[in-house]
Structures are given as C-alpha cells and as structure tokens.
Short mmCIF file of C-alpha atoms in Angstrom, two decimals:
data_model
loop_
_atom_site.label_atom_id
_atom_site.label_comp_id
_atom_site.label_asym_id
_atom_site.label_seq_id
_atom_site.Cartn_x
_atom_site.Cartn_y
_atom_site.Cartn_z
CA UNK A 1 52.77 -37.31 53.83
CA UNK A 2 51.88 -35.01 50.69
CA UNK A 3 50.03 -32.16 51.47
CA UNK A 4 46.43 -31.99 50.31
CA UNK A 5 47.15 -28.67 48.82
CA UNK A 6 50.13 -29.56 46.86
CA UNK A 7 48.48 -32.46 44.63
CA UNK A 8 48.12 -31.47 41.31
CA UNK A 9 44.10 -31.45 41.02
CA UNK A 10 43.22 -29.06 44.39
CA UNK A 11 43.26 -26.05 42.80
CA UNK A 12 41.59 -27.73 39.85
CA UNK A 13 38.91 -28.93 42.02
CA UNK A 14 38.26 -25.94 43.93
CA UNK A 15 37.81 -23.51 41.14
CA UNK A 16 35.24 -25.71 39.41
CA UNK A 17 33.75 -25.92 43.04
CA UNK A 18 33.85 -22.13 43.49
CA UNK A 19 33.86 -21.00 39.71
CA UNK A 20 30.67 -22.75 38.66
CA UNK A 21 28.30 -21.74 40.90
CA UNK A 22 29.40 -18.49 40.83
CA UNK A 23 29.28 -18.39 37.09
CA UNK A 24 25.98 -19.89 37.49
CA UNK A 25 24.52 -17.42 39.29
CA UNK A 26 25.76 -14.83 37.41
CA UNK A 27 24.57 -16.01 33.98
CA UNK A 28 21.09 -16.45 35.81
CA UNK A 29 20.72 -12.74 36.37
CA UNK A 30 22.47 -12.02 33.07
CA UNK A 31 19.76 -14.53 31.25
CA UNK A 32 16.86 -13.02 33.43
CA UNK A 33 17.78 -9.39 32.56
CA UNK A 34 17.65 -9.83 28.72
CA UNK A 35 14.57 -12.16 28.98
CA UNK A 36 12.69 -8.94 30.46
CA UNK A 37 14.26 -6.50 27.47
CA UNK A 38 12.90 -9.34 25.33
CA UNK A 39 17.22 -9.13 23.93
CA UNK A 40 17.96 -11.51 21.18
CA UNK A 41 20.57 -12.66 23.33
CA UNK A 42 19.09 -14.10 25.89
CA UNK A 43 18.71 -17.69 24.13
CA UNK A 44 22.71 -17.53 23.63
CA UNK A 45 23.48 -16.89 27.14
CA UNK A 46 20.82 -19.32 28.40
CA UNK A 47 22.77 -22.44 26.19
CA UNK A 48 26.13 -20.58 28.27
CA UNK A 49 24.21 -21.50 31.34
CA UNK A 50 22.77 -24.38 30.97
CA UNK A 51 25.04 -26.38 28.68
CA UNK A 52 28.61 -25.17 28.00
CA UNK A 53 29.88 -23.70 31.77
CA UNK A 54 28.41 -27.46 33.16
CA UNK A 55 30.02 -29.29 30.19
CA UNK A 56 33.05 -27.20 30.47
CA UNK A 57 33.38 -27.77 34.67
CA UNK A 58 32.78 -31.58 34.23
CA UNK A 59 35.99 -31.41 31.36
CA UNK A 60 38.43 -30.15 33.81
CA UNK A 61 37.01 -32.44 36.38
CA UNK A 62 37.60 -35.19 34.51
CA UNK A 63 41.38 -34.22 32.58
CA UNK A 64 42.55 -31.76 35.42
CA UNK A 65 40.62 -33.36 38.42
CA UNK A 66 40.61 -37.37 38.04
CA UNK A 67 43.85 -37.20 35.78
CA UNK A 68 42.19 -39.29 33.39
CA UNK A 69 43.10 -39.38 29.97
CA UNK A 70 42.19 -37.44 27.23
CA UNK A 71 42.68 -40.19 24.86
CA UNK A 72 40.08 -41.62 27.29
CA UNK A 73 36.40 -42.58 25.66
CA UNK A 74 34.47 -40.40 28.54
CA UNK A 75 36.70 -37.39 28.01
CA UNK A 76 36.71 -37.98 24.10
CA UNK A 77 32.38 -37.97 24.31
CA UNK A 78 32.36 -35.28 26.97
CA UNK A 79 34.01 -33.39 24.37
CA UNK A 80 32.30 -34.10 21.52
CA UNK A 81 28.97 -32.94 23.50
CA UNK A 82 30.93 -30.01 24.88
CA UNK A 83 31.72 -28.85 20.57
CA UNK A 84 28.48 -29.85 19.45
CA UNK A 85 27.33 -26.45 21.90
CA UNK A 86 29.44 -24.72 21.00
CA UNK A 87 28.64 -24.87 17.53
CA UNK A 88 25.03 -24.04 18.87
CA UNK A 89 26.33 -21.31 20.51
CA UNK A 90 28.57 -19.56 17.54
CA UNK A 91 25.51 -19.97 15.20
CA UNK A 92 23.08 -18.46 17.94
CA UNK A 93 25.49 -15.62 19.05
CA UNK A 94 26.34 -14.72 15.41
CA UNK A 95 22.31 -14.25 14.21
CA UNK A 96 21.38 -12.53 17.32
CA UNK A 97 24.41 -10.12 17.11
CA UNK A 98 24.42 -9.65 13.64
CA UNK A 99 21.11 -9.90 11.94
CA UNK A 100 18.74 -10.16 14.11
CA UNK A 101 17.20 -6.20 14.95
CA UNK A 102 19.35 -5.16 12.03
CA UNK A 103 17.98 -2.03 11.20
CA UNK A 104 16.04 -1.54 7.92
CA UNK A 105 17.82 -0.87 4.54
CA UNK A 106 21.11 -2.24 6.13
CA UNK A 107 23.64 -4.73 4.49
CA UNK A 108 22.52 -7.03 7.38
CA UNK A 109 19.10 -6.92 6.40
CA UNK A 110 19.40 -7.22 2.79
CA UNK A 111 21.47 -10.66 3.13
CA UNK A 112 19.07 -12.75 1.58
CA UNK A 113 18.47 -16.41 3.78
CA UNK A 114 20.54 -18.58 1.82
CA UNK A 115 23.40 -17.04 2.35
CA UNK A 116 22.82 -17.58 6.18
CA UNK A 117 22.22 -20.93 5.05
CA UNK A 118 25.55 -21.33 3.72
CA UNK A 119 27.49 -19.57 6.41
CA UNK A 120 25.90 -22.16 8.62
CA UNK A 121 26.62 -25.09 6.64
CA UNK A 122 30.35 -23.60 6.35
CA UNK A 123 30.52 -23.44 10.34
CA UNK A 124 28.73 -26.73 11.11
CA UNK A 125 31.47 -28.55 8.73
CA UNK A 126 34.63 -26.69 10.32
CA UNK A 127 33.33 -27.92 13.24
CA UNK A 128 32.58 -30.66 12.72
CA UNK A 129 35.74 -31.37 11.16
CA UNK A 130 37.63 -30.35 14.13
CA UNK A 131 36.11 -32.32 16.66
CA UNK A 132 36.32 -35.37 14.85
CA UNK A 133 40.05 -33.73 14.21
CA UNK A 134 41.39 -33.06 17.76
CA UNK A 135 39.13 -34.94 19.63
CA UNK A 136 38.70 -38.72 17.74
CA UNK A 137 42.15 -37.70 15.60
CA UNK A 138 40.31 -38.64 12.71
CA UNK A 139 41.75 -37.71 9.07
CA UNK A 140 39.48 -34.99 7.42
CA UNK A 141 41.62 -33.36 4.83
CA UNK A 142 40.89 -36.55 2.23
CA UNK A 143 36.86 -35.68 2.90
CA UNK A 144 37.40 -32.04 2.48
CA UNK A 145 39.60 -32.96 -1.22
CA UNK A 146 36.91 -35.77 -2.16
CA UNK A 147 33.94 -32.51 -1.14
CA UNK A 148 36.34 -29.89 -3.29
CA UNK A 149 36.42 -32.10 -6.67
CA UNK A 150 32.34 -33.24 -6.50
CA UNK A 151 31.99 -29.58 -6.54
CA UNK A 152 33.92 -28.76 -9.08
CA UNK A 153 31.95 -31.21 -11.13
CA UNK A 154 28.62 -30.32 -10.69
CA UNK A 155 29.89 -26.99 -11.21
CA UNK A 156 30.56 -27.92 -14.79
CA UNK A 157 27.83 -30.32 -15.54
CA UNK A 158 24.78 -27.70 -13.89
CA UNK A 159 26.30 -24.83 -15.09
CA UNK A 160 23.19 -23.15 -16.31
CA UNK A 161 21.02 -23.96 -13.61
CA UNK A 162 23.95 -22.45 -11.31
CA UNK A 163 23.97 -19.35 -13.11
CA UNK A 164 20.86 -18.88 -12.54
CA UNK A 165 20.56 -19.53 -9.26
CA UNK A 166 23.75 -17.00 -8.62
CA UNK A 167 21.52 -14.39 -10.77
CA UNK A 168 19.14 -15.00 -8.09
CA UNK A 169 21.47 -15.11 -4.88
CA UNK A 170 22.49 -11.56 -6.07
CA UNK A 171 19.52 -10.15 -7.35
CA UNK A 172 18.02 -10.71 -3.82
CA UNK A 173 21.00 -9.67 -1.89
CA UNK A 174 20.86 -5.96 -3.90
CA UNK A 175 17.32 -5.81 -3.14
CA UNK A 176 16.12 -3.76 -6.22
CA UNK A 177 12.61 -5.00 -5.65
CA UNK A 178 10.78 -6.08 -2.46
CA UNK A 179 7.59 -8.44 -2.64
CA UNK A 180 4.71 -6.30 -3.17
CA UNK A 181 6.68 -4.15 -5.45
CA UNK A 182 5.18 -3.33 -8.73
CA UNK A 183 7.81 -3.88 -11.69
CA UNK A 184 7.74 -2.58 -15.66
CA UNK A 185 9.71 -5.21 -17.14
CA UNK A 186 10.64 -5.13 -21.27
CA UNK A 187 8.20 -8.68 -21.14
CA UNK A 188 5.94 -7.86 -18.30
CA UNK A 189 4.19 -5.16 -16.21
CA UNK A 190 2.93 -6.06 -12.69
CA UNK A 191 2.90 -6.75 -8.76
CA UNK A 192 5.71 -9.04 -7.71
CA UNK A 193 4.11 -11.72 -5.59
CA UNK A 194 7.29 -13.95 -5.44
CA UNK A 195 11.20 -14.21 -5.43
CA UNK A 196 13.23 -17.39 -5.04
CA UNK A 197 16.66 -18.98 -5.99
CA UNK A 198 15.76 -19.03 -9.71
CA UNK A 199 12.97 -16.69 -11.07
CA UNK A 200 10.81 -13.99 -10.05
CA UNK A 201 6.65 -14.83 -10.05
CA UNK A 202 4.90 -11.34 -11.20
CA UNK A 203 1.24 -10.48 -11.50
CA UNK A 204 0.50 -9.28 -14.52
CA UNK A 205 -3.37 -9.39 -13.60
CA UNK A 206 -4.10 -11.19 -16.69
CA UNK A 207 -1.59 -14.03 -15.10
CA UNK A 208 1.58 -15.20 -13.67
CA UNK A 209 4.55 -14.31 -15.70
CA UNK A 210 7.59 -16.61 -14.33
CA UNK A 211 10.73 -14.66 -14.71
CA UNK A 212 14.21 -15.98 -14.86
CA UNK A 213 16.36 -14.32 -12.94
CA UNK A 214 19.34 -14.39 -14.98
CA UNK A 215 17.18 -12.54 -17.66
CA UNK A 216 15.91 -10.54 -14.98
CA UNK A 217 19.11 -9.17 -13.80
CA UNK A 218 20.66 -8.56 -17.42
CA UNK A 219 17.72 -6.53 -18.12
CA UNK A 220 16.57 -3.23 -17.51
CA UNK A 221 13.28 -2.42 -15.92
CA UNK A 222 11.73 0.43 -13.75
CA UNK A 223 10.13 0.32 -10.11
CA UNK A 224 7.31 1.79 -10.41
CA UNK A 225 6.89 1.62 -6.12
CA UNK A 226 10.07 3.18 -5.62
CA UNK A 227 10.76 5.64 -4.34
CA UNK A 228 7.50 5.68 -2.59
CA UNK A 229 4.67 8.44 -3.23
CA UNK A 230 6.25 9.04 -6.62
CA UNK A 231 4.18 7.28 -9.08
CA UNK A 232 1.91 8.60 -11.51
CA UNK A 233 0.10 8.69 -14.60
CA UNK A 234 -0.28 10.61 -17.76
CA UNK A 235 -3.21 10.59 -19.73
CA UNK A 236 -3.04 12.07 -23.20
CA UNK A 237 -5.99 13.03 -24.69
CA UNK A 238 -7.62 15.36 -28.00
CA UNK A 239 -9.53 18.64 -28.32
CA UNK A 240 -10.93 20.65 -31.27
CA UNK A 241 -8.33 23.24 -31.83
CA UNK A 242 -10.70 26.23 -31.01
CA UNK A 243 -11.66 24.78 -27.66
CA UNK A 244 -9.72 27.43 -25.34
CA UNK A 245 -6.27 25.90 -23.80
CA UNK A 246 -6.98 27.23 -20.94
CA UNK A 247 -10.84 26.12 -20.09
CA UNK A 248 -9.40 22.73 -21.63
CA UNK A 249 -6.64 22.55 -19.18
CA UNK A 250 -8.53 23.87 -16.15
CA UNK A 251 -11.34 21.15 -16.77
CA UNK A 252 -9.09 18.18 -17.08
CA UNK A 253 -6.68 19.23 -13.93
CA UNK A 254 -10.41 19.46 -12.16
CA UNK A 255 -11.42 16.24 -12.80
CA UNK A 256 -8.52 15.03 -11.97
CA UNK A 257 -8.39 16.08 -8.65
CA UNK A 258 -11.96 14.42 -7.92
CA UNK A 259 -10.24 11.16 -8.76
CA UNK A 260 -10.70 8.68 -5.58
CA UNK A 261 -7.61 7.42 -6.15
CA UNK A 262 -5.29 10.79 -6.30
CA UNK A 263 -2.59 10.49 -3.68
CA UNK A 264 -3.38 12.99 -0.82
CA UNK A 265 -1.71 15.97 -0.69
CA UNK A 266 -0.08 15.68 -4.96
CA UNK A 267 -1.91 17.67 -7.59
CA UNK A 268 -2.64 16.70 -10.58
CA UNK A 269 -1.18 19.01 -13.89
CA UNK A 270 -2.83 19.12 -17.42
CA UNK A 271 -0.73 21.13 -20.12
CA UNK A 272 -1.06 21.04 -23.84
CA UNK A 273 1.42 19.51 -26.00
CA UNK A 274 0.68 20.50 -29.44
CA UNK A 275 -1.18 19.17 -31.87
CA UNK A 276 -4.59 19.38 -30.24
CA UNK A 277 -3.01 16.98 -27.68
CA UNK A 278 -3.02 17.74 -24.07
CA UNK A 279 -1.12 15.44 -21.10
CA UNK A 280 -2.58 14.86 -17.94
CA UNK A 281 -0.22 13.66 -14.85
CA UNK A 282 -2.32 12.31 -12.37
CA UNK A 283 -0.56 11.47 -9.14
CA UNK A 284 -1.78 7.98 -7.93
CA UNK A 285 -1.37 5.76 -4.42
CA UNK A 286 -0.27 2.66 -6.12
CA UNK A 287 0.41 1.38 -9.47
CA UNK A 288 -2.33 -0.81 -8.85
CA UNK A 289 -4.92 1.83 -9.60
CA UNK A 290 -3.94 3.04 -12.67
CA UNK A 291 -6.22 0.85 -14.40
CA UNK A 292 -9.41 2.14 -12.35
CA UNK A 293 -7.98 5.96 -11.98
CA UNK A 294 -7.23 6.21 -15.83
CA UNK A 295 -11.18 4.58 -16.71
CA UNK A 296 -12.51 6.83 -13.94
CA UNK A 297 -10.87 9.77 -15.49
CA UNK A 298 -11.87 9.25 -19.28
CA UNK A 299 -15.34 8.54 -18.55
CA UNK A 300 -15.78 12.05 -16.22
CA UNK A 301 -13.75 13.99 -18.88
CA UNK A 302 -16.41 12.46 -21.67
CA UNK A 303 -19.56 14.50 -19.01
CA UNK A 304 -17.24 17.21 -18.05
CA UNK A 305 -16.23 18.63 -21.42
CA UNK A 306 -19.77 18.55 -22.71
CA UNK A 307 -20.53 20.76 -19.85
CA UNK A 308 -18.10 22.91 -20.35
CA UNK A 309 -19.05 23.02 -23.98
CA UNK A 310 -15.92 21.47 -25.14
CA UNK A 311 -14.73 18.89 -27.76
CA UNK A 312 -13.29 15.88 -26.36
CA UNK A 313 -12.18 13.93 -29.67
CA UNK A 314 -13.24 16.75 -31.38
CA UNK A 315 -16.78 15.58 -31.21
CA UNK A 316 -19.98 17.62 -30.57
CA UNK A 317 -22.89 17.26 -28.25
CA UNK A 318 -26.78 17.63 -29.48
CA UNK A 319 -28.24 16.63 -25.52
CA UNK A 320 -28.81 20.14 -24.55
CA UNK A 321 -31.70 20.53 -27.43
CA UNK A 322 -34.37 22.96 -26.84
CA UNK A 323 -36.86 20.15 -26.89
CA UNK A 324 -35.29 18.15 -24.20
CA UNK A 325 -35.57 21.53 -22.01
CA UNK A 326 -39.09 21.80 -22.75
CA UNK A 327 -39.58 18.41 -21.58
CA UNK A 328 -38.13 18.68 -18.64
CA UNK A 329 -39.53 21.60 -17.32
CA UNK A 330 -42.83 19.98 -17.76
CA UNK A 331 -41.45 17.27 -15.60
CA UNK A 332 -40.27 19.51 -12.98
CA UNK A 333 -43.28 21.65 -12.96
CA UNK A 334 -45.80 20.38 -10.61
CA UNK A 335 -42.74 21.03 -7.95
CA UNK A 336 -42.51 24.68 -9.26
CA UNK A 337 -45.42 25.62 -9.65
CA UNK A 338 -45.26 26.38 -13.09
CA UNK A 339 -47.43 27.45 -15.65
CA UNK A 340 -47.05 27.06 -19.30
CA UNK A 341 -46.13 30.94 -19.91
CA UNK A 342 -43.61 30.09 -17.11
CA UNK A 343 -41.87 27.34 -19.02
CA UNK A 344 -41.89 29.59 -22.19
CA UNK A 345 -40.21 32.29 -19.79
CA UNK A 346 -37.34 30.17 -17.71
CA UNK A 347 -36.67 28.27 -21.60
CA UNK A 348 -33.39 30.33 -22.22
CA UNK A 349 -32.55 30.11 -19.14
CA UNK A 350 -32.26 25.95 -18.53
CA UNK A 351 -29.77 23.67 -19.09
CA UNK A 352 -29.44 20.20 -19.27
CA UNK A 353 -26.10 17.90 -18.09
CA UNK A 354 -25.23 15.02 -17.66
CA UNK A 355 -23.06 13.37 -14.82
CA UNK A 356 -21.30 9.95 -14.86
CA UNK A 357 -21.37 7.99 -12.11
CA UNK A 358 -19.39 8.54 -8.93
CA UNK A 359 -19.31 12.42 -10.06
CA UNK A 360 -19.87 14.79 -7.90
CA UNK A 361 -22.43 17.21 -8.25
CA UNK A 362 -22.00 19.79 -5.37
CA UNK A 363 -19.17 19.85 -2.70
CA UNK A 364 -19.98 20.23 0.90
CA UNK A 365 -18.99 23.89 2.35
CA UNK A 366 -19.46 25.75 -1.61
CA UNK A 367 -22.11 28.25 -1.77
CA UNK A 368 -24.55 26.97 -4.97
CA UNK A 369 -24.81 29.72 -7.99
CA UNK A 370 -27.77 27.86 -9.05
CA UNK A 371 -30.51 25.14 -8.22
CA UNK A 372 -30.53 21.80 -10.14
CA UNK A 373 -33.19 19.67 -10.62
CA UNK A 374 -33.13 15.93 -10.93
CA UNK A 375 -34.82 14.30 -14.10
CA UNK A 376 -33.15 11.06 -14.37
CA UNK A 377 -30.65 8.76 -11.98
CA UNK A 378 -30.33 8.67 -8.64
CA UNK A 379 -27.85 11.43 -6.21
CA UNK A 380 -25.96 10.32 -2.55
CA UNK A 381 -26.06 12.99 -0.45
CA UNK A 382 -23.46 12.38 2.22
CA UNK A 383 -21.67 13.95 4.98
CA UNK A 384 -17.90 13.59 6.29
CA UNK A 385 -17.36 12.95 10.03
CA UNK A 386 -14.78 14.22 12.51
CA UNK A 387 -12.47 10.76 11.49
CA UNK A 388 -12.59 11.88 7.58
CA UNK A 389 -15.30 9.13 7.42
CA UNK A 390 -18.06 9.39 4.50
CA UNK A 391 -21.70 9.24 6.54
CA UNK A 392 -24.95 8.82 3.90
CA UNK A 393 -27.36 11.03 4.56
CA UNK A 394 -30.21 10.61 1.49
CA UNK A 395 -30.81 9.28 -1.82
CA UNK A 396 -32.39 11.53 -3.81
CA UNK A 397 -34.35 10.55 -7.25
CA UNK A 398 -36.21 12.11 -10.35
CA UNK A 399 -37.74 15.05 -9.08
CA UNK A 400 -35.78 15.89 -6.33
CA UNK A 401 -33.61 18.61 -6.51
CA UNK A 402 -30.22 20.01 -4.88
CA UNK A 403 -28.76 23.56 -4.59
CA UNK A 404 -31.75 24.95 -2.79
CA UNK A 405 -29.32 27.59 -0.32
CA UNK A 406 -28.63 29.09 -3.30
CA UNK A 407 -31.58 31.13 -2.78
CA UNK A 408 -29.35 32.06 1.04
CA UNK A 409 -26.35 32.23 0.08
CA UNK A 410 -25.34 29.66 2.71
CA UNK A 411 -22.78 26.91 1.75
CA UNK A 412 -23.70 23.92 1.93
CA UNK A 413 -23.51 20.98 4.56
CA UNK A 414 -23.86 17.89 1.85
CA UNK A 415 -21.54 16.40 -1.08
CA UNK A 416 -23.81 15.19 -3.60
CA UNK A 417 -22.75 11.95 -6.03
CA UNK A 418 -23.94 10.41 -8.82
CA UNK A 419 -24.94 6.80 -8.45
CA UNK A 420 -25.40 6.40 -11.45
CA UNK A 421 -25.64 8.34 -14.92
CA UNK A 422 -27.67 11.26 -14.14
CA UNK A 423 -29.49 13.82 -16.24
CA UNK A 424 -30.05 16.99 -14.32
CA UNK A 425 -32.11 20.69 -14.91
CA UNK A 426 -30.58 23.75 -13.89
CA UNK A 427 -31.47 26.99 -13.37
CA UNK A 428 -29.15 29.99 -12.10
CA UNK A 429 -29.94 31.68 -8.83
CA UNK A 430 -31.27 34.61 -10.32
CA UNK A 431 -34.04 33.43 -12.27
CA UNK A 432 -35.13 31.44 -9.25
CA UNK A 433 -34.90 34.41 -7.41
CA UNK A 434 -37.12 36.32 -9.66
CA UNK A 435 -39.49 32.96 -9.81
CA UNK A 436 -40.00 32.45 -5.82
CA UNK A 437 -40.62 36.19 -5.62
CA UNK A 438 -44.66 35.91 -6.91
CA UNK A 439 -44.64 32.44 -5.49
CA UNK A 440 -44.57 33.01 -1.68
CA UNK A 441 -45.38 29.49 -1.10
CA UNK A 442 -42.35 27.89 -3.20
CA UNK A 443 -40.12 30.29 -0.91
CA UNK A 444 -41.97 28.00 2.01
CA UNK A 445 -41.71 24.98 0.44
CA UNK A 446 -37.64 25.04 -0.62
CA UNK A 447 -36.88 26.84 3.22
CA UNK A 448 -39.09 23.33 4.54
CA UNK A 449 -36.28 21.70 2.65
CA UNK A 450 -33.29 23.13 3.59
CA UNK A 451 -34.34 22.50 7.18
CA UNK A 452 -34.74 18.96 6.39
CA UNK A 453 -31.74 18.35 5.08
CA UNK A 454 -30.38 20.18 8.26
CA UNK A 455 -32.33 17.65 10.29
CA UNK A 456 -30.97 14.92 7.97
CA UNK A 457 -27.57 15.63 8.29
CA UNK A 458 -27.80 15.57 12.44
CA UNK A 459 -29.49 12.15 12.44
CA UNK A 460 -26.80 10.96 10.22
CA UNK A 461 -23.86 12.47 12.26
CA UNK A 462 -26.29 11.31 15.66
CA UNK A 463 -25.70 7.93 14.27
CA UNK A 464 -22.40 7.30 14.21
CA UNK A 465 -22.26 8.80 17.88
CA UNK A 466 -20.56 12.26 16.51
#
C-alpha cells in the first residue's frame, strides 16, 4: 500500500490546512493595526483576508487537492470569483497607495478624477478580458478590434466636442486655477464657482459666464488669488497742481490704511505719477473686495482732502463758512457755557469737518490735540478686547462731544466711528485750555465725563467677561 505521504495532494492539503489559518491570523493583526492608524490600507488588506487567501485556499483544494479539473465548471467559477477580487483588490491597493494622502501640490493630487476613471475602466477590461481569456478560453482579441474601430469613429464624427473635453482633461490636470479662485479673463472677470469636462462656470457678480475650455486654455488670463496675499489695487485719482505732493500723498496712503479690508500686516503706497495724477496701491484680502475697498476709499478721500484743505478733482470746498461756525457755536453753547462775546472770541479759532461714514474720528491709545464737538450724525465709541474683538461702548449724538483728555494729556481708551455722515466742531486744546480756566465748573463737568467714559468702557469689557 501507497503511503499517505507520497500521494500527490498531502502536501497540498496540509499547507492550505496550516497556511490559511496562519495567514489568517496574521492579516487579522495586520488589518487591526491599520484600522487603529485609521491607514488607507486597511480596506485592501481586509478584501486579502476575507476574500482572496479563502478563495485562493479553496483553488488549490479543489485543482491540487481533489485533482479535479480545471476545465471543470466549479474550478472555472471559483476562479472567476477568485479574479473578480482581485480586480477589487488592484483598484483598492492602487488609490490607497497612490492617491489617497497624496500630499498637496503633488502630481498625485493634481490628477483630475476622470483620469482615475479611465485607469479603472482600462484595468476592469484587461481583466476582464483575461478571465474570460484563461479561465472560460473565450476569444477577446475580435471585441478588443470591434472596441478599437468604434473609437476611432466617434473620434472623427465628435471631434469638436472631444477637443474640448481634452482642453478640459488638461486644463484640470495643470491646475492653473482651483474653485474659489478669482480669474481676469480677456471676456470675463470673477470667482470660479465651477470646472468640469467642458467649460469653466465663473462669477462675474453680474452673472454666470460659461467658459469653454478650449478657449479657456488658448487664452491668456491672470490669477488674481495666486500666489496668495499678493493681490491688490490701484486707485488713480486727480489733484489741483498746487496741492503739496507730499500732504497729497500722506493723506491718501492714510486713508488707505483705515480701509477694513487692507490685508494685515501690507501697507498701502500713494505716489504721484504726473500730470496731477497720483496712484494708490492698496493691498487687499481677496479680489472679492475690491469693489467695496475701492468705494470705501473714494468716498473717505472726498471728507479727507477737504480737511486737509486739498483739491480732490481739483474742486473746492465752501462748508467751512464763517456763518456755519457761528451757527454752530450757538448750538454748542449751552454745553460751554458760552456767552455771545465768547463765540465772537473762539470764531477764528473753529472749524468745521465733515466725516463719511465708517470714518474714524479718534483712535484708541492717541493723545487728542483738540476737543470736537458733535453738531450733526451720530459717533460709535467702541473698545477692542483681549481676542482683537470690537466691544461698543456708546453712541454719541448732536451735542455730544469727544476729545475731552485733551485737556490731560492722557490717550485715549475709545475709537470713535462715524455711523453715518457727520458734521463736527473743533476747537484746539489751547483755546479750551484758556476757556475752562474762568469756567471752573466746565473743568468739573468735562473731568465728570472722562470718568464716565472710564466707567463705560469697564461695563463694556465686564460684559464680555474680560
């Protein structure tokens, strides 16, 4: 009699016996190990597990164990099941090596999707076409001729559509633009909201401008998002020619730098260039604010330069008439104490200005050179937390006043805004001085309001639990 050990399927049969739970095991721990590290590969090595090493062990069980045939219908559908995995298993093992975690900026992460769609389709038909090859011996080359020639055909016949859709393929695999991007196209200026096989969707705020992408890529256009904290403005605007460069530029770079929407830590740069002309860069956080950051500008500039006695446009301002003054000081004057020969005497000493809204008036932590009086509009006073947050303190109206440590030299604790067009009085420190110095009970009154603004700005910062 035979030995046991010397028939052809022993050795057969005790690997798979010993092999497979072995292998078992170890892909277990291997599976349970990346699950924890949260690994991309853990789904591959879970379908090695579960599927193919079972598959695979019943295989040579059934070929190397049982002799039976592998022309045989069980053998020929265990190994159809068994390739079908494996397909699974390429496709996983190739995204979760490959592209998946790819690190940013990488040619893995620029491949756009359909591409992976492709190389998927590609591996699914090879195999595909060799199981139904080796395993049913079926004839596959006449498919893959018949497959070649359709192609070639629609090829011809959708030509344009095709080129267009390979304009697209490679626009998105170079990656010139990400969604979100804004783009300054020869047709078009705006956010890009969408990119797909054929045309790029951009936001032109007044619409949706559908771009081709075959025009697209044969054109040139700038980025305006890239690269990042780089984008900026330029304003251009006129002076009278004997405004003083200098105040002109100084003024403009100013207001400027008030702007909301000024990216931190850029400054902006005013500089004449000729012809009465002067440029303003103003660096912004997004294209998207130009709009509102260029407004915002313009109307300050129109205040600011009539303060500063300049010419915007080469225009002159009549507001700061000696018979506005007059009026009002006689507004203000019940809250100075002040008597007509008073008036007559502070006269050439007022001024009247104007702020446009959102201005701001006074700056928390500057020491005032002079008091100012409210005669029309509305003023936020308002205090920055420890977290950069704005708190509100007060709203001040006509007949209120601001600037009162000017009189202590003490800087001060608020930032004052306009809310609105205001139209304010003021008076330099001096002449106040020289006012509250007969009027012992003015002293008393402004020192009762510095110590309520004080109080103000505690319950404020109290309130927000800093």
């Amino acid at each position: 009699m035979t030995s046991i050990v010397s028939t052809p399927w022993f050795f057969w049969a005790v690997a798979v016996a010993v092999g497979l739970p072995v292998g078992l095991v170890a892909l277990t721990e291997v599976h349970n190990a990346l699950a924890r590290r949260q690994s991309s590969l853990a789904r591959p090595v879970h379908l090695l597990r579960n599927y193919i090493l079972p598959l695979g062990a019943l295989l040579l069980l059934l070929v190397k164990g049982t002799q039976v045939s592998a022309q045989a219908t069980p053998v020929r559908i265990v190994a159809t099941v068994l390739g079908f995995v494996v397909l699974i298993l390429l496709l996983s093992g190739l995204k979760a090596t490959l592209f998946q975690g790819a690190p940013e900026g990488s040619w893995r992460k620029r491949i756009p999707s359909i591409f992976l769609d492709v190389a998927r389709f590609v591996v699914i038909a090879v195999g595909l076409a060799l199981i139904f090859s080796y395993v049913w011996g079926a004839n596959v080359g006449g498919l893959f001729t018949a497959l070649g020639i359709s192609s070639i055909v629609l090829g011809l016949a959708l030509q344009n559509s095709v080129g267009q859709v390979i304009s697209g393929l490679l626009l998105l695999f170079e990656q010139p633009f990400q969604i979100g991007d804004w783009l300054d196209t020869p047709s078009a200026r705006g956010r890009v909201i969408e990119v797909n096989w054929r045309a790029t969707h951009i936001d032109t705020g007044g619409g949706l401008q559908i771009m081709p992408n075959s025009v697209l890529a044969a054109a040139s256009f700038t980025n305006l998002s890239r690269p990042p904290g780089a984008h900026s403005i330029s304003v251009v605007t006129v002076f009278a020619a004997n405004d003083p460069p200098d105040d002109v530029c100084s003024m403009l770079t100013q207001m400027a730098s008030n702007l909301p929407q000024v990216r931190a830590g850029a400054v902006p740069k005013a500089v004449p260039v000729g012809g009465n002309e002067y440029k303003t860069s103003i660096p912004l956080q997004s294209p998207s604010e130009d709009g509102s950051a260029r407004a915002t500008f313009l109307k300050w500039i129109w205040y600011a330069s009539r303060r500063a006695g300049l010419h915007l446009d080469e225009a002159d301002d009549d507001f700061n008439t000696e018979e506005r003054i007059k009026s009002s000081l006689r507004e203000i004057a019940p809250m100075l104490r002040l008597s007509e020969s008073d008036r007559e005497h502070l006269l050439p000493y007022a001024r009247l200005a104007r702020y446009g809204a959102e201005e701001t008036l006074q700056a928390a932590g500057q020491v005032p050179k002079r008091m100012t009086f409210l005669v029309r509009g509305r003023i936020r006073l308002s205090v920055k937390g420890e977290a950069g947050t704005v708190i509100p303190v007060r709203t001040l109206d006509a007949g209120d006043f601001i600037g009162q440590t000017a009189l202590t030299r003490e800087p001060l604790r608020t930032t004052a805004n306009a809310l609105e067009e205001v139209t304010v009085l003021q008076i330099e420190r001096e002449h106040i001085e020289e006012l509250v110095l007969h009027r012992p009970l003015l002293l008393q009154e402004i020192g009762r309001a510095i110590e309520e603004r004080s109080k103000d700005v505690r319950r404020a910062l109290a309130s927000v639990g800093e």
